[in-house]
Every structure is written in structure tokens, then in C-alpha cells.
């Protein structure tokens, strides 16, 4: 295979293993383990949204044969004092004045259905669940606060010490938006809503832990998006040194953001139990638990005021919104900050003001879900653009065009602070070119004739578009280690976890080009703190930018050493050498040496173990007048480096969709879906297109089907796949037309930008636009189901 692979559609090396059922997930770890077998954990969870815990009676469990542990909050502090404290608030922020996190096991009060109260470890899961069922809890019921309206009204409080249920209030402004709106030729206002949803990975959360008493070392396997983060949390909470804890993330059956939150209570309780019992302990979350005790997202309510001129140019934009953060705020304000800043998309309003309040409710906590606040912001901005176009009677693409940042204006500073605490400064893009590509791809100019043709058949269609900008590659850093074996094979270790992104393929492509080795001779290992102890995690479309850059830099370091050793062995100048398919050659001659031999020479030996290693022993190599290993060198043929950016890089894209709405049933059918995406230089276009396809499917679910439905008592009434609607293959587009624009980022050595969330960000916006176009009825709340569209029609008829 050619060693020039950057930009090629290389088949994923991971797929054969998964397609043949040979994936290895947390629940597969240590199956059939000896040493007494694996013990299993189960968790008692609150059936009430808001209640004070009066008493917990575990007496019926204590003497149950096969039960090894039953813990409530009061038991934790005796084993590890830090376990009695609340879980970490991972990302503090000055405006998060009333941040709250839960305890590993509830202390005094429960604040959502599903909150962990007691923890049981038994011989098997059946026995553990039976034991949980025997625990009796007396509650004093408290009034639940459900939904943004109830939180704002603050007739009742989620936390007694949080006035008005307000965890945080934050305001940012560039210019004087209110004055600009007041003096604008035209103004309008909008009230917009997006309901709560969740990611629903095929694999829920899971954790296995094993304690080695001989060396005082804990090994944890967990389904997470940050193995190093979990490692740090376990060490801190269990009172251990970081070096005593290894965290390994095997195959992960989907993350989508819910597994970037850490530590989950079970990620601490399972290791604590393993250490306490000296046994292997496992917890595997069931589907209902995932619905009621993991994390949700999306739920926000927005009020928009905008002033604009005769061409639709935005002169002033003032947005106020309320973000439902659930019962706790472990991930800080990341989601609403992203909404408030990424709302601007590819546009440059004359002035912009945004104010949000993050509110507590007695529901499952909110942490990032694929898109992480961007879908809400995109929805609000694109609905505003459509409203301006409708008010002026102008084409929707024209209104967007007059508001675009132009290619010669990059880098473009939006005058705000982004989620990483750095300036919201866009690094690259060509939005007019992307729009022209999208119009051609979807047939925008030809659509009026298509609409007329279908109208003659009694059919009703609409077209919509939505534009977005996505901050990707947030810091602080990622690292990589590249090691060339004496066999000539290359082992690459990264600190990221992987959940289907194709890291083993894409990063091998980067190494193949940087190092000059054959693709099939490269192996990439991820998510193992023993191999790469310093890393951040896989989230925010950062893997390619951060780890890709680190892998590239580490491979270049290894290459430098290869050339230095090979030049000495071949008695040639380094500049005269080239590396092709793992062989170092002197240009224009037959002199060469393979990488395996160079690796042997890189490690001066006293002992020979085989024929190859003889070449590195003391009587075969080296200058007797010099140390075998130079003062500024070290044995082995490897490179290690870290990449840390100044700020995020900003990808962008545009989606368009043509939908048909049934005049009788209000069923919504997708006729055509088109995407234009710019993530800079593409490492592997096939992987990027797969990410977009998957994101579009997830976006269809979020726009038309999926929502978390709470009743007024705080019960999640659709906490199963029987009731929580997800699109089947029959509901997602059979084909998505995809085109790419490549504007390289100047911020990293590969010129790349992230792509992982591109497919899902504009979904609510683009479907709202298309459905509104088909129906002629304003769409101000998403997701929208056929029954809701039917009711909208009825209300519209009654008021018109």
C-alpha cells in the first residue's frame, strides 16, 4: 500500500473485528475470571423526583447469603473520607455561583428519579438486584420542580440554598445590541423552544475493577470518553496516588457525550468495593438505568429580539434564554456557553447581546450530548434568519449571504469568550462558497418548479437550509507516543478513548505519511493510561485536531532519530536519506537499511538474544571513545510529543432538506438531504462522511422523534425503547448528498478541523425551516411529531 495516505479513503481496520462479533466491551472483561469469580453490583435508585431521606433500613440484606457489601452514604466516609464528599464539579466557572453536584450515594435528600441511594455487591447480578429490592427507605416528599417554566417561577426550590433555582446567570455583549435594535428600520421577536433529549448509546455505562493487594494497585475498566479523567477522579476520591491506578477503556459501544461526564457514582463505588473486598467487582448499567440516571441535554427556551435593514442585514441581536441543567451541574456551564456563543454561526451581526440563566429542576442532570449546545444555538439563529427573510419577502439564501463573514475577513473575532476561556475567533472558512455548493447539491433554484409539479399531484413539499459553525479541537492538550519495534512494526499510543471514530485507521494514515512506513505495519492503541498517562479525552470534535497533531509531531520526532542512526550506519548525510515503506535508503544508490535494523541499533546491548540483536552488542557497534548512549539521547527508537493549541479551530457546514408533509396525516417524509462540510484538510474522507451520515441519522431522531417526557411529578414516562421513539432505517435518508470544502486551519500542523458533531448540529433548524416552508405555519418548537404538526394546522385554521 502507498505510504502517501493522508486524504485517501482507506478502509477502516477496526471494522472486521466488530462485524465478526469480536469486539471487547466492559461487560466482556474478565468473563470466567478465576480467583473466586467476578462479583456483581446493583444500585438502589430513588423512585421520587424530590424527597428527604428519613431512614434507610438495610437489615433485610445484611445476612443474605452471597451478599458481600451493602453501602449507604454513611458507610463511605469510613473507607475513604473523600467519598463522603460531593462528586467533583469538573469545570468551575466564575458565573456558576451556585454549582451543585450529587454524592456517590445520596445524603439526606434525593433530587431526581434515578439518583443512587444504596450500593450492593453480591455473587451475581440476580442476587444483587434481589438484595436491592429488600432495602427499605422512608421518604418525606418534597414538591418537585419540573421544566423551565416551573424553575423560573421558583414557587418551589430544588436546592434550599439556591435562590430562584438559578445556578448561574451569564451575559456577554459585543457592541450595544439594544440600541442597534431600537434604531433599526425593521424589528421582530421570536420565542423558541427545544425540548430535552438524550444520546442513548447502544452500550450503557459499565465499570469493572480489580485490586492487587501485593503491589497495592487498582486496575479499572470503564466505558468512558476519558480514561485519564476517570483515573484522576478514582485516585483523588479513594485517597490513592495516581501511579497506583490504571484505567483501561476497551471497546466502547457509543458515547455521544454522556460518557465524558465523570466520575459516575459507579466509577468510584466499584473500585472502592474491589479494594475493600480484594475481589473483582463489575457493574453494568441496564437500559432503564441509562434513561433515568445518566445524563440528558438540549432543553432550552429562547426569546429573540432582532433589528435589521432592508436587505436583511442584522444590525442588532439580543437573545435571552433559560437552560434546564437538571438537578446538578457536574459539567459546569459548558452547554449554555456553547449555545450562547455558537449561536452566531457564520454571521457577523452589527452587535450582539446574550444573557442566559442555568436553572435547576428535579430531573436528570444535563451534560453534553453530541452537538453540546450548538443544535440549540443553530436552531435559534437559523429560525431568526428565516423570519427575517419571510418578513422582507426575500429568498432565505439571500438573507444569509448578506450576513456572512467573508473569506478575506479571517481570522474573525466575534468579541466573545468561548467555552475554553479563549476568544471566539474563527480561524478559516469560505461561507459564500459553501452556500453555492449547497444550493447546487440540493437543487435550491430548481425547487419552485419541483414544488409546482408535485402540487399538481396533490402533494405538499418544502425546502429548508441551515448553516452552522462548530468550535472544535479545544485544549488543553493531547499527546502521542510512537515506538518502532525491532520487527519494523510501529506501535502508536494515544491517550484518547475511541467510540467508533476510526482512530486506529486515521492516525495510522498520519503516521504512515510522517514516518514513511507501510500502513499495515502500524498499530494504534488508545484509552489505556499505562501506555499514555497524560491526556484529556474524546469529546467536542477534538480527536483529529488534537491527537492527530500530536501523532504527527511524535512521528516526526521518531523520524529524526531514524535518520540520525541510519545516516551513521550508512555513512551518509541525513539530507540524502529517504524512508519509503519502512526502508531507509540513500537517494541515487543501492545503500539501504530497514527500520527494524535501525531499531536494533538504537538500543546498545550487552546481551544478544537473536541474530538481529547481535548487531547492537558492545563488540559490534559504537565508538569506544564515546558513551554507548549519548548524553542528550536515550535508548530505543521512539518519539513522544504533545500538541497544545492557542485556541479552538472552527469547522463549518450547511445542510439542506426537502420534505413532504402528508395533507391528511401530517406525516413528514424526507425526500432529499444534502450536506456541505468544511473541516479543513481531510485525513480520511470516507470516515468523515461516515461521521456526517451518522450525525444526520441522529439529527433526524432529535428533530422528529426523540424527547424525554417528564410528567409534573418528575417521573420520566417514556423510559424505555417501547416509548422513546427513535428513527429506524426507514425514517433516515437512504442517501445523503455530501460535498466538502477544504479551507485549512492555520492553527495546527495538519490544517485540520473537527468533524464529529457536524451531522447533528443543524438538524432541528433545517427541518423546522423545511416544514414551515411546506406548511406555511411558523415552527417555533422542536422536536415536532406528526401529531403536533396536525395540532398546529388545526390551531392555525382556527386563528386564520
PDB file of C-alpha atoms in Angstrom, residues 301-565:
ATOM      1  CA  UNK A 301     -36.275  28.233  25.972  1.00  0.00           C
ATOM      2  CA  UNK A 302     -35.191  31.321  23.982  1.00  0.00           C
ATOM      3  CA  UNK A 303     -36.504  34.839  23.453  1.00  0.00           C
ATOM      4  CA  UNK A 304     -35.020  36.714  20.490  1.00  0.00           C
ATOM      5  CA  UNK A 305     -35.136  40.400  19.582  1.00  0.00           C
ATOM      6  CA  UNK A 306     -33.521  41.398  16.283  1.00  0.00           C
ATOM      7  CA  UNK A 307     -33.166  44.592  14.266  1.00  0.00           C
ATOM      8  CA  UNK A 308     -32.288  44.522  10.553  1.00  0.00           C
ATOM      9  CA  UNK A 309     -32.147  46.640   7.420  1.00  0.00           C
ATOM     10  CA  UNK A 310     -33.964  46.375   4.073  1.00  0.00           C
ATOM     11  CA  UNK A 311     -31.568  43.706   2.792  1.00  0.00           C
ATOM     12  CA  UNK A 312     -31.930  41.586   5.917  1.00  0.00           C
ATOM     13  CA  UNK A 313     -28.562  42.554   7.370  1.00  0.00           C
ATOM     14  CA  UNK A 314     -28.655  42.038  11.164  1.00  0.00           C
ATOM     15  CA  UNK A 315     -27.870  45.293  12.931  1.00  0.00           C
ATOM     16  CA  UNK A 316     -28.571  44.160  16.447  1.00  0.00           C
ATOM     17  CA  UNK A 317     -29.365  40.787  18.000  1.00  0.00           C
ATOM     18  CA  UNK A 318     -30.484  40.338  21.608  1.00  0.00           C
ATOM     19  CA  UNK A 319     -31.040  36.796  22.894  1.00  0.00           C
ATOM     20  CA  UNK A 320     -32.172  35.716  26.339  1.00  0.00           C
ATOM     21  CA  UNK A 321     -32.543  32.048  27.158  1.00  0.00           C
ATOM     22  CA  UNK A 322     -33.149  29.654  30.001  1.00  0.00           C
ATOM     23  CA  UNK A 323     -31.214  26.398  30.185  1.00  0.00           C
ATOM     24  CA  UNK A 324     -32.537  23.406  32.122  1.00  0.00           C
ATOM     25  CA  UNK A 325     -29.450  21.895  33.769  1.00  0.00           C
ATOM     26  CA  UNK A 326     -31.346  19.247  35.733  1.00  0.00           C
ATOM     27  CA  UNK A 327     -30.689  18.581  39.400  1.00  0.00           C
ATOM     28  CA  UNK A 328     -26.907  19.045  39.362  1.00  0.00           C
ATOM     29  CA  UNK A 329     -24.155  20.813  37.418  1.00  0.00           C
ATOM     30  CA  UNK A 330     -21.106  18.497  37.308  1.00  0.00           C
ATOM     31  CA  UNK A 331     -20.062  19.717  33.858  1.00  0.00           C
ATOM     32  CA  UNK A 332     -20.410  23.384  34.733  1.00  0.00           C
ATOM     33  CA  UNK A 333     -21.792  25.826  32.168  1.00  0.00           C
ATOM     34  CA  UNK A 334     -20.240  24.313  29.065  1.00  0.00           C
ATOM     35  CA  UNK A 335     -23.511  23.579  27.258  1.00  0.00           C
ATOM     36  CA  UNK A 336     -25.182  27.000  27.654  1.00  0.00           C
ATOM     37  CA  UNK A 337     -21.912  28.843  26.994  1.00  0.00           C
ATOM     38  CA  UNK A 338     -21.569  26.960  23.718  1.00  0.00           C
ATOM     39  CA  UNK A 339     -25.174  27.769  22.847  1.00  0.00           C
ATOM     40  CA  UNK A 340     -24.662  31.453  23.601  1.00  0.00           C
ATOM     41  CA  UNK A 341     -21.505  31.772  21.502  1.00  0.00           C
ATOM     42  CA  UNK A 342     -22.032  29.278  18.656  1.00  0.00           C
ATOM     43  CA  UNK A 343     -25.490  30.739  18.064  1.00  0.00           C
ATOM     44  CA  UNK A 344     -23.776  33.343  15.853  1.00  0.00           C
ATOM     45  CA  UNK A 345     -22.862  30.714  13.279  1.00  0.00           C
ATOM     46  CA  UNK A 346     -21.192  32.089  10.132  1.00  0.00           C
ATOM     47  CA  UNK A 347     -22.731  35.536  10.583  1.00  0.00           C
ATOM     48  CA  UNK A 348     -21.488  38.945  11.733  1.00  0.00           C
ATOM     49  CA  UNK A 349     -24.316  40.886  13.370  1.00  0.00           C
ATOM     50  CA  UNK A 350     -23.641  44.560  13.912  1.00  0.00           C
ATOM     51  CA  UNK A 351     -23.955  43.982  17.646  1.00  0.00           C
ATOM     52  CA  UNK A 352     -24.897  41.026  19.800  1.00  0.00           C
ATOM     53  CA  UNK A 353     -26.025  40.551  23.376  1.00  0.00           C
ATOM     54  CA  UNK A 354     -26.804  37.229  25.016  1.00  0.00           C
ATOM     55  CA  UNK A 355     -27.983  36.518  28.545  1.00  0.00           C
ATOM     56  CA  UNK A 356     -28.749  33.102  29.935  1.00  0.00           C
ATOM     57  CA  UNK A 357     -29.805  31.585  33.206  1.00  0.00           C
ATOM     58  CA  UNK A 358     -28.952  27.977  34.003  1.00  0.00           C
ATOM     59  CA  UNK A 359     -31.756  26.565  36.115  1.00  0.00           C
ATOM     60  CA  UNK A 360     -32.149  23.631  38.474  1.00  0.00           C
ATOM     61  CA  UNK A 361     -35.014  21.177  38.010  1.00  0.00           C
ATOM     62  CA  UNK A 362     -35.796  17.854  39.682  1.00  0.00           C
ATOM     63  CA  UNK A 363     -34.778  15.887  36.614  1.00  0.00           C
ATOM     64  CA  UNK A 364     -31.706  14.024  35.404  1.00  0.00           C
ATOM     65  CA  UNK A 365     -28.652  16.262  35.172  1.00  0.00           C
ATOM     66  CA  UNK A 366     -27.572  17.756  31.856  1.00  0.00           C
ATOM     67  CA  UNK A 367     -24.120  17.236  30.355  1.00  0.00           C
ATOM     68  CA  UNK A 368     -23.002  17.463  26.701  1.00  0.00           C
ATOM     69  CA  UNK A 369     -24.753  15.336  24.097  1.00  0.00           C
ATOM     70  CA  UNK A 370     -23.400  15.262  20.527  1.00  0.00           C
ATOM     71  CA  UNK A 371     -23.523  18.875  19.408  1.00  0.00           C
ATOM     72  CA  UNK A 372     -23.333  20.116  23.014  1.00  0.00           C
ATOM     73  CA  UNK A 373     -25.428  23.290  22.924  1.00  0.00           C
ATOM     74  CA  UNK A 374     -24.760  24.000  19.251  1.00  0.00           C
ATOM     75  CA  UNK A 375     -28.015  22.484  17.925  1.00  0.00           C
ATOM     76  CA  UNK A 376     -29.979  24.876  20.136  1.00  0.00           C
ATOM     77  CA  UNK A 377     -27.932  27.888  19.075  1.00  0.00           C
ATOM     78  CA  UNK A 378     -28.105  26.959  15.400  1.00  0.00           C
ATOM     79  CA  UNK A 379     -31.854  26.455  15.659  1.00  0.00           C
ATOM     80  CA  UNK A 380     -32.351  29.908  17.178  1.00  0.00           C
ATOM     81  CA  UNK A 381     -30.141  31.742  14.669  1.00  0.00           C
ATOM     82  CA  UNK A 382     -31.492  29.949  11.621  1.00  0.00           C
ATOM     83  CA  UNK A 383     -35.109  30.460  12.703  1.00  0.00           C
ATOM     84  CA  UNK A 384     -34.250  34.150  13.055  1.00  0.00           C
ATOM     85  CA  UNK A 385     -32.760  34.254   9.542  1.00  0.00           C
ATOM     86  CA  UNK A 386     -35.852  32.573   8.116  1.00  0.00           C
ATOM     87  CA  UNK A 387     -38.118  35.002   9.967  1.00  0.00           C
ATOM     88  CA  UNK A 388     -36.224  37.984   8.575  1.00  0.00           C
ATOM     89  CA  UNK A 389     -36.459  36.557   5.052  1.00  0.00           C
ATOM     90  CA  UNK A 390     -40.209  35.985   5.442  1.00  0.00           C
ATOM     91  CA  UNK A 391     -40.798  39.481   6.793  1.00  0.00           C
ATOM     92  CA  UNK A 392     -38.921  41.058   3.872  1.00  0.00           C
ATOM     93  CA  UNK A 393     -40.199  38.644   1.233  1.00  0.00           C
ATOM     94  CA  UNK A 394     -36.638  37.748   0.287  1.00  0.00           C
ATOM     95  CA  UNK A 395     -35.038  34.426  -0.561  1.00  0.00           C
ATOM     96  CA  UNK A 396     -33.682  32.762   2.557  1.00  0.00           C
ATOM     97  CA  UNK A 397     -30.269  32.233   0.959  1.00  0.00           C
ATOM     98  CA  UNK A 398     -30.004  35.928   0.116  1.00  0.00           C
ATOM     99  CA  UNK A 399     -30.571  36.987   3.725  1.00  0.00           C
ATOM    100  CA  UNK A 400     -27.891  34.602   4.872  1.00  0.00           C
ATOM    101  CA  UNK A 401     -25.474  35.792   2.210  1.00  0.00           C
ATOM    102  CA  UNK A 402     -25.605  39.446   3.245  1.00  0.00           C
ATOM    103  CA  UNK A 403     -24.803  38.434   6.837  1.00  0.00           C
ATOM    104  CA  UNK A 404     -21.873  36.093   6.085  1.00  0.00           C
ATOM    105  CA  UNK A 405     -18.358  36.718   7.314  1.00  0.00           C
ATOM    106  CA  UNK A 406     -16.340  36.998   4.095  1.00  0.00           C
ATOM    107  CA  UNK A 407     -13.281  34.862   3.257  1.00  0.00           C
ATOM    108  CA  UNK A 408     -10.919  37.862   3.418  1.00  0.00           C
ATOM    109  CA  UNK A 409     -12.067  38.706   6.963  1.00  0.00           C
ATOM    110  CA  UNK A 410     -10.401  35.700   8.644  1.00  0.00           C
ATOM    111  CA  UNK A 411      -9.306  35.439  11.356  1.00  0.00           C
ATOM    112  CA  UNK A 412     -12.591  36.917  12.583  1.00  0.00           C
ATOM    113  CA  UNK A 413     -13.060  37.866  16.227  1.00  0.00           C
ATOM    114  CA  UNK A 414     -16.689  37.714  17.380  1.00  0.00           C
ATOM    115  CA  UNK A 415     -15.848  39.674  20.525  1.00  0.00           C
ATOM    116  CA  UNK A 416     -16.964  36.937  22.921  1.00  0.00           C
ATOM    117  CA  UNK A 417     -15.329  34.338  25.163  1.00  0.00           C
ATOM    118  CA  UNK A 418     -15.762  30.723  24.084  1.00  0.00           C
ATOM    119  CA  UNK A 419     -16.214  27.608  26.259  1.00  0.00           C
ATOM    120  CA  UNK A 420     -12.440  27.153  26.611  1.00  0.00           C
ATOM    121  CA  UNK A 421     -11.978  30.617  28.113  1.00  0.00           C
ATOM    122  CA  UNK A 422     -10.326  31.883  24.916  1.00  0.00           C
ATOM    123  CA  UNK A 423     -11.522  34.481  22.404  1.00  0.00           C
ATOM    124  CA  UNK A 424     -14.239  33.370  19.989  1.00  0.00           C
ATOM    125  CA  UNK A 425     -12.031  33.906  16.958  1.00  0.00           C
ATOM    126  CA  UNK A 426     -12.805  31.992  13.777  1.00  0.00           C
ATOM    127  CA  UNK A 427      -9.647  30.841  12.012  1.00  0.00           C
ATOM    128  CA  UNK A 428     -10.789  29.923   8.488  1.00  0.00           C
ATOM    129  CA  UNK A 429     -13.705  29.284   6.154  1.00  0.00           C
ATOM    130  CA  UNK A 430     -15.450  30.332   2.958  1.00  0.00           C
ATOM    131  CA  UNK A 431     -19.142  30.537   3.731  1.00  0.00           C
ATOM    132  CA  UNK A 432     -20.294  32.009   0.372  1.00  0.00           C
ATOM    133  CA  UNK A 433     -18.587  29.159  -1.468  1.00  0.00           C
ATOM    134  CA  UNK A 434     -20.223  26.599   0.836  1.00  0.00           C
ATOM    135  CA  UNK A 435     -23.653  28.091   0.203  1.00  0.00           C
ATOM    136  CA  UNK A 436     -23.195  27.926  -3.546  1.00  0.00           C
ATOM    137  CA  UNK A 437     -22.175  24.280  -3.269  1.00  0.00           C
ATOM    138  CA  UNK A 438     -25.217  23.518  -1.095  1.00  0.00           C
ATOM    139  CA  UNK A 439     -27.658  25.237  -3.468  1.00  0.00           C
ATOM    140  CA  UNK A 440     -26.325  23.204  -6.361  1.00  0.00           C
ATOM    141  CA  UNK A 441     -26.340  19.970  -4.351  1.00  0.00           C
ATOM    142  CA  UNK A 442     -29.966  20.226  -3.169  1.00  0.00           C
ATOM    143  CA  UNK A 443     -31.339  21.967  -6.277  1.00  0.00           C
ATOM    144  CA  UNK A 444     -32.364  25.148  -4.480  1.00  0.00           C
ATOM    145  CA  UNK A 445     -33.002  27.239  -7.589  1.00  0.00           C
ATOM    146  CA  UNK A 446     -34.906  24.381  -9.248  1.00  0.00           C
ATOM    147  CA  UNK A 447     -37.125  23.729  -6.236  1.00  0.00           C
ATOM    148  CA  UNK A 448     -40.031  26.091  -7.146  1.00  0.00           C
ATOM    149  CA  UNK A 449     -40.642  24.089 -10.334  1.00  0.00           C
ATOM    150  CA  UNK A 450     -40.417  20.833  -8.353  1.00  0.00           C
ATOM    151  CA  UNK A 451     -42.933  22.153  -5.829  1.00  0.00           C
ATOM    152  CA  UNK A 452     -45.380  23.096  -8.592  1.00  0.00           C
ATOM    153  CA  UNK A 453     -45.012  19.706 -10.218  1.00  0.00           C
ATOM    154  CA  UNK A 454     -45.858  17.866  -7.001  1.00  0.00           C
ATOM    155  CA  UNK A 455     -48.672  20.287  -6.146  1.00  0.00           C
ATOM    156  CA  UNK A 456     -50.424  19.213  -9.330  1.00  0.00           C
ATOM    157  CA  UNK A 457     -50.376  15.694  -7.879  1.00  0.00           C
ATOM    158  CA  UNK A 458     -51.859  16.923  -4.598  1.00  0.00           C
ATOM    159  CA  UNK A 459     -48.562  16.631  -2.760  1.00  0.00           C
ATOM    160  CA  UNK A 460     -47.089  19.191  -0.354  1.00  0.00           C
ATOM    161  CA  UNK A 461     -43.327  19.760  -0.109  1.00  0.00           C
ATOM    162  CA  UNK A 462     -40.966  22.251   1.477  1.00  0.00           C
ATOM    163  CA  UNK A 463     -37.268  23.030   1.419  1.00  0.00           C
ATOM    164  CA  UNK A 464     -35.099  24.264   4.255  1.00  0.00           C
ATOM    165  CA  UNK A 465     -31.495  25.088   4.944  1.00  0.00           C
ATOM    166  CA  UNK A 466     -29.364  25.773   7.991  1.00  0.00           C
ATOM    167  CA  UNK A 467     -25.794  26.991   8.475  1.00  0.00           C
ATOM    168  CA  UNK A 468     -23.520  26.471  11.440  1.00  0.00           C
ATOM    169  CA  UNK A 469     -20.011  26.989  12.770  1.00  0.00           C
ATOM    170  CA  UNK A 470     -18.532  24.492  15.196  1.00  0.00           C
ATOM    171  CA  UNK A 471     -15.688  25.165  17.596  1.00  0.00           C
ATOM    172  CA  UNK A 472     -13.502  22.051  17.512  1.00  0.00           C
ATOM    173  CA  UNK A 473     -10.168  20.892  18.876  1.00  0.00           C
ATOM    174  CA  UNK A 474     -10.485  22.506  22.303  1.00  0.00           C
ATOM    175  CA  UNK A 475      -7.452  22.166  24.558  1.00  0.00           C
ATOM    176  CA  UNK A 476      -5.662  21.966  26.769  1.00  0.00           C
ATOM    177  CA  UNK A 477      -3.557  19.247  25.073  1.00  0.00           C
ATOM    178  CA  UNK A 478      -3.190  15.698  23.780  1.00  0.00           C
ATOM    179  CA  UNK A 479      -0.095  13.535  23.421  1.00  0.00           C
ATOM    180  CA  UNK A 480       1.177  10.576  21.449  1.00  0.00           C
ATOM    181  CA  UNK A 481       3.966   8.033  21.682  1.00  0.00           C
ATOM    182  CA  UNK A 482       5.373   6.369  18.554  1.00  0.00           C
ATOM    183  CA  UNK A 483       7.590   3.320  19.051  1.00  0.00           C
ATOM    184  CA  UNK A 484       9.358   1.447  16.254  1.00  0.00           C
ATOM    185  CA  UNK A 485       9.890  -2.210  17.152  1.00  0.00           C
ATOM    186  CA  UNK A 486      12.904  -4.291  16.073  1.00  0.00           C
ATOM    187  CA  UNK A 487      10.455  -6.087  13.766  1.00  0.00           C
ATOM    188  CA  UNK A 488       9.949  -2.833  11.921  1.00  0.00           C
ATOM    189  CA  UNK A 489       6.359  -2.551  13.115  1.00  0.00           C
ATOM    190  CA  UNK A 490       5.208   0.738  14.622  1.00  0.00           C
ATOM    191  CA  UNK A 491       3.175   0.961  17.828  1.00  0.00           C
ATOM    192  CA  UNK A 492       1.315   4.215  18.427  1.00  0.00           C
ATOM    193  CA  UNK A 493      -0.197   5.061  21.818  1.00  0.00           C
ATOM    194  CA  UNK A 494      -2.669   7.902  22.286  1.00  0.00           C
ATOM    195  CA  UNK A 495      -4.499   8.980  25.409  1.00  0.00           C
ATOM    196  CA  UNK A 496      -7.876   9.330  23.747  1.00  0.00           C
ATOM    197  CA  UNK A 497     -10.603   6.769  24.064  1.00  0.00           C
ATOM    198  CA  UNK A 498     -12.365   5.673  20.896  1.00  0.00           C
ATOM    199  CA  UNK A 499     -16.082   5.094  20.326  1.00  0.00           C
ATOM    200  CA  UNK A 500     -16.238   4.363  16.619  1.00  0.00           C
ATOM    201  CA  UNK A 501     -14.395   7.352  15.155  1.00  0.00           C
ATOM    202  CA  UNK A 502     -11.869   5.224  13.274  1.00  0.00           C
ATOM    203  CA  UNK A 503      -8.842   6.385  15.267  1.00  0.00           C
ATOM    204  CA  UNK A 504      -6.855   3.226  14.520  1.00  0.00           C
ATOM    205  CA  UNK A 505      -7.216   3.952  10.814  1.00  0.00           C
ATOM    206  CA  UNK A 506      -6.918   7.726  10.592  1.00  0.00           C
ATOM    207  CA  UNK A 507      -3.959   8.048  12.950  1.00  0.00           C
ATOM    208  CA  UNK A 508      -2.170   5.190  11.207  1.00  0.00           C
ATOM    209  CA  UNK A 509      -2.565   7.193   7.982  1.00  0.00           C
ATOM    210  CA  UNK A 510      -0.922  10.188   9.666  1.00  0.00           C
ATOM    211  CA  UNK A 511       1.990   8.053  10.904  1.00  0.00           C
ATOM    212  CA  UNK A 512       2.411   6.313   7.551  1.00  0.00           C
ATOM    213  CA  UNK A 513       2.972   9.637   5.824  1.00  0.00           C
ATOM    214  CA  UNK A 514       5.099  11.267   8.518  1.00  0.00           C
ATOM    215  CA  UNK A 515       7.337   8.259   9.112  1.00  0.00           C
ATOM    216  CA  UNK A 516       7.373   6.615   5.694  1.00  0.00           C
ATOM    217  CA  UNK A 517       6.118   3.206   6.799  1.00  0.00           C
ATOM    218  CA  UNK A 518       3.534   0.824   5.420  1.00  0.00           C
ATOM    219  CA  UNK A 519       0.029   1.343   6.761  1.00  0.00           C
ATOM    220  CA  UNK A 520      -0.442  -2.322   7.643  1.00  0.00           C
ATOM    221  CA  UNK A 521       2.644  -2.219   9.890  1.00  0.00           C
ATOM    222  CA  UNK A 522       1.135   0.394  12.210  1.00  0.00           C
ATOM    223  CA  UNK A 523      -0.914  -0.386  15.315  1.00  0.00           C
ATOM    224  CA  UNK A 524      -2.730   2.322  17.284  1.00  0.00           C
ATOM    225  CA  UNK A 525      -3.619   1.789  20.961  1.00  0.00           C
ATOM    226  CA  UNK A 526      -5.977   4.152  22.784  1.00  0.00           C
ATOM    227  CA  UNK A 527      -7.634   4.596  26.161  1.00  0.00           C
ATOM    228  CA  UNK A 528      -5.001   2.887  28.310  1.00  0.00           C
ATOM    229  CA  UNK A 529      -3.376   5.041  30.988  1.00  0.00           C
ATOM    230  CA  UNK A 530      -0.492   2.565  31.233  1.00  0.00           C
ATOM    231  CA  UNK A 531       0.501   3.478  27.677  1.00  0.00           C
ATOM    232  CA  UNK A 532      -0.312   7.211  27.722  1.00  0.00           C
ATOM    233  CA  UNK A 533      -0.918   8.519  31.241  1.00  0.00           C
ATOM    234  CA  UNK A 534      -1.423  12.168  30.276  1.00  0.00           C
ATOM    235  CA  UNK A 535      -4.413  13.011  28.090  1.00  0.00           C
ATOM    236  CA  UNK A 536      -7.756  14.815  28.206  1.00  0.00           C
ATOM    237  CA  UNK A 537     -10.408  12.858  26.310  1.00  0.00           C
ATOM    238  CA  UNK A 538     -12.605  12.310  23.295  1.00  0.00           C
ATOM    239  CA  UNK A 539     -15.268  14.992  23.020  1.00  0.00           C
ATOM    240  CA  UNK A 540     -16.027  18.289  21.266  1.00  0.00           C
ATOM    241  CA  UNK A 541     -14.844  17.053  17.853  1.00  0.00           C
ATOM    242  CA  UNK A 542     -11.262  17.302  19.081  1.00  0.00           C
ATOM    243  CA  UNK A 543      -9.680  13.911  18.339  1.00  0.00           C
ATOM    244  CA  UNK A 544      -8.339  14.557  14.837  1.00  0.00           C
ATOM    245  CA  UNK A 545      -7.170  18.080  15.636  1.00  0.00           C
ATOM    246  CA  UNK A 546      -5.572  17.301  18.983  1.00  0.00           C
ATOM    247  CA  UNK A 547      -4.374  13.702  18.818  1.00  0.00           C
ATOM    248  CA  UNK A 548      -3.859  13.849  15.056  1.00  0.00           C
ATOM    249  CA  UNK A 549      -1.470  16.744  15.524  1.00  0.00           C
ATOM    250  CA  UNK A 550       0.260  15.051  18.470  1.00  0.00           C
ATOM    251  CA  UNK A 551       0.667  11.814  16.499  1.00  0.00           C
ATOM    252  CA  UNK A 552       2.129  13.749  13.581  1.00  0.00           C
ATOM    253  CA  UNK A 553       4.628  15.542  15.831  1.00  0.00           C
ATOM    254  CA  UNK A 554       5.608  12.342  17.659  1.00  0.00           C
ATOM    255  CA  UNK A 555       6.136  10.525  14.351  1.00  0.00           C
ATOM    256  CA  UNK A 556       8.380  13.342  13.158  1.00  0.00           C
ATOM    257  CA  UNK A 557      10.459  13.021  16.329  1.00  0.00           C
ATOM    258  CA  UNK A 558      10.847   9.303  15.704  1.00  0.00           C
ATOM    259  CA  UNK A 559      11.763  10.035  12.091  1.00  0.00           C
ATOM    260  CA  UNK A 560      14.521  12.411  13.195  1.00  0.00           C
ATOM    261  CA  UNK A 561      16.122   9.650  15.246  1.00  0.00           C
ATOM    262  CA  UNK A 562      15.704   7.107  12.445  1.00  0.00           C
ATOM    263  CA  UNK A 563      17.563   9.368  10.019  1.00  0.00           C
ATOM    264  CA  UNK A 564      20.337  10.137  12.520  1.00  0.00           C
ATOM    265  CA  UNK A 565      21.056   6.469  13.283  1.00  0.00           C
TER     266      UNK A 565
END
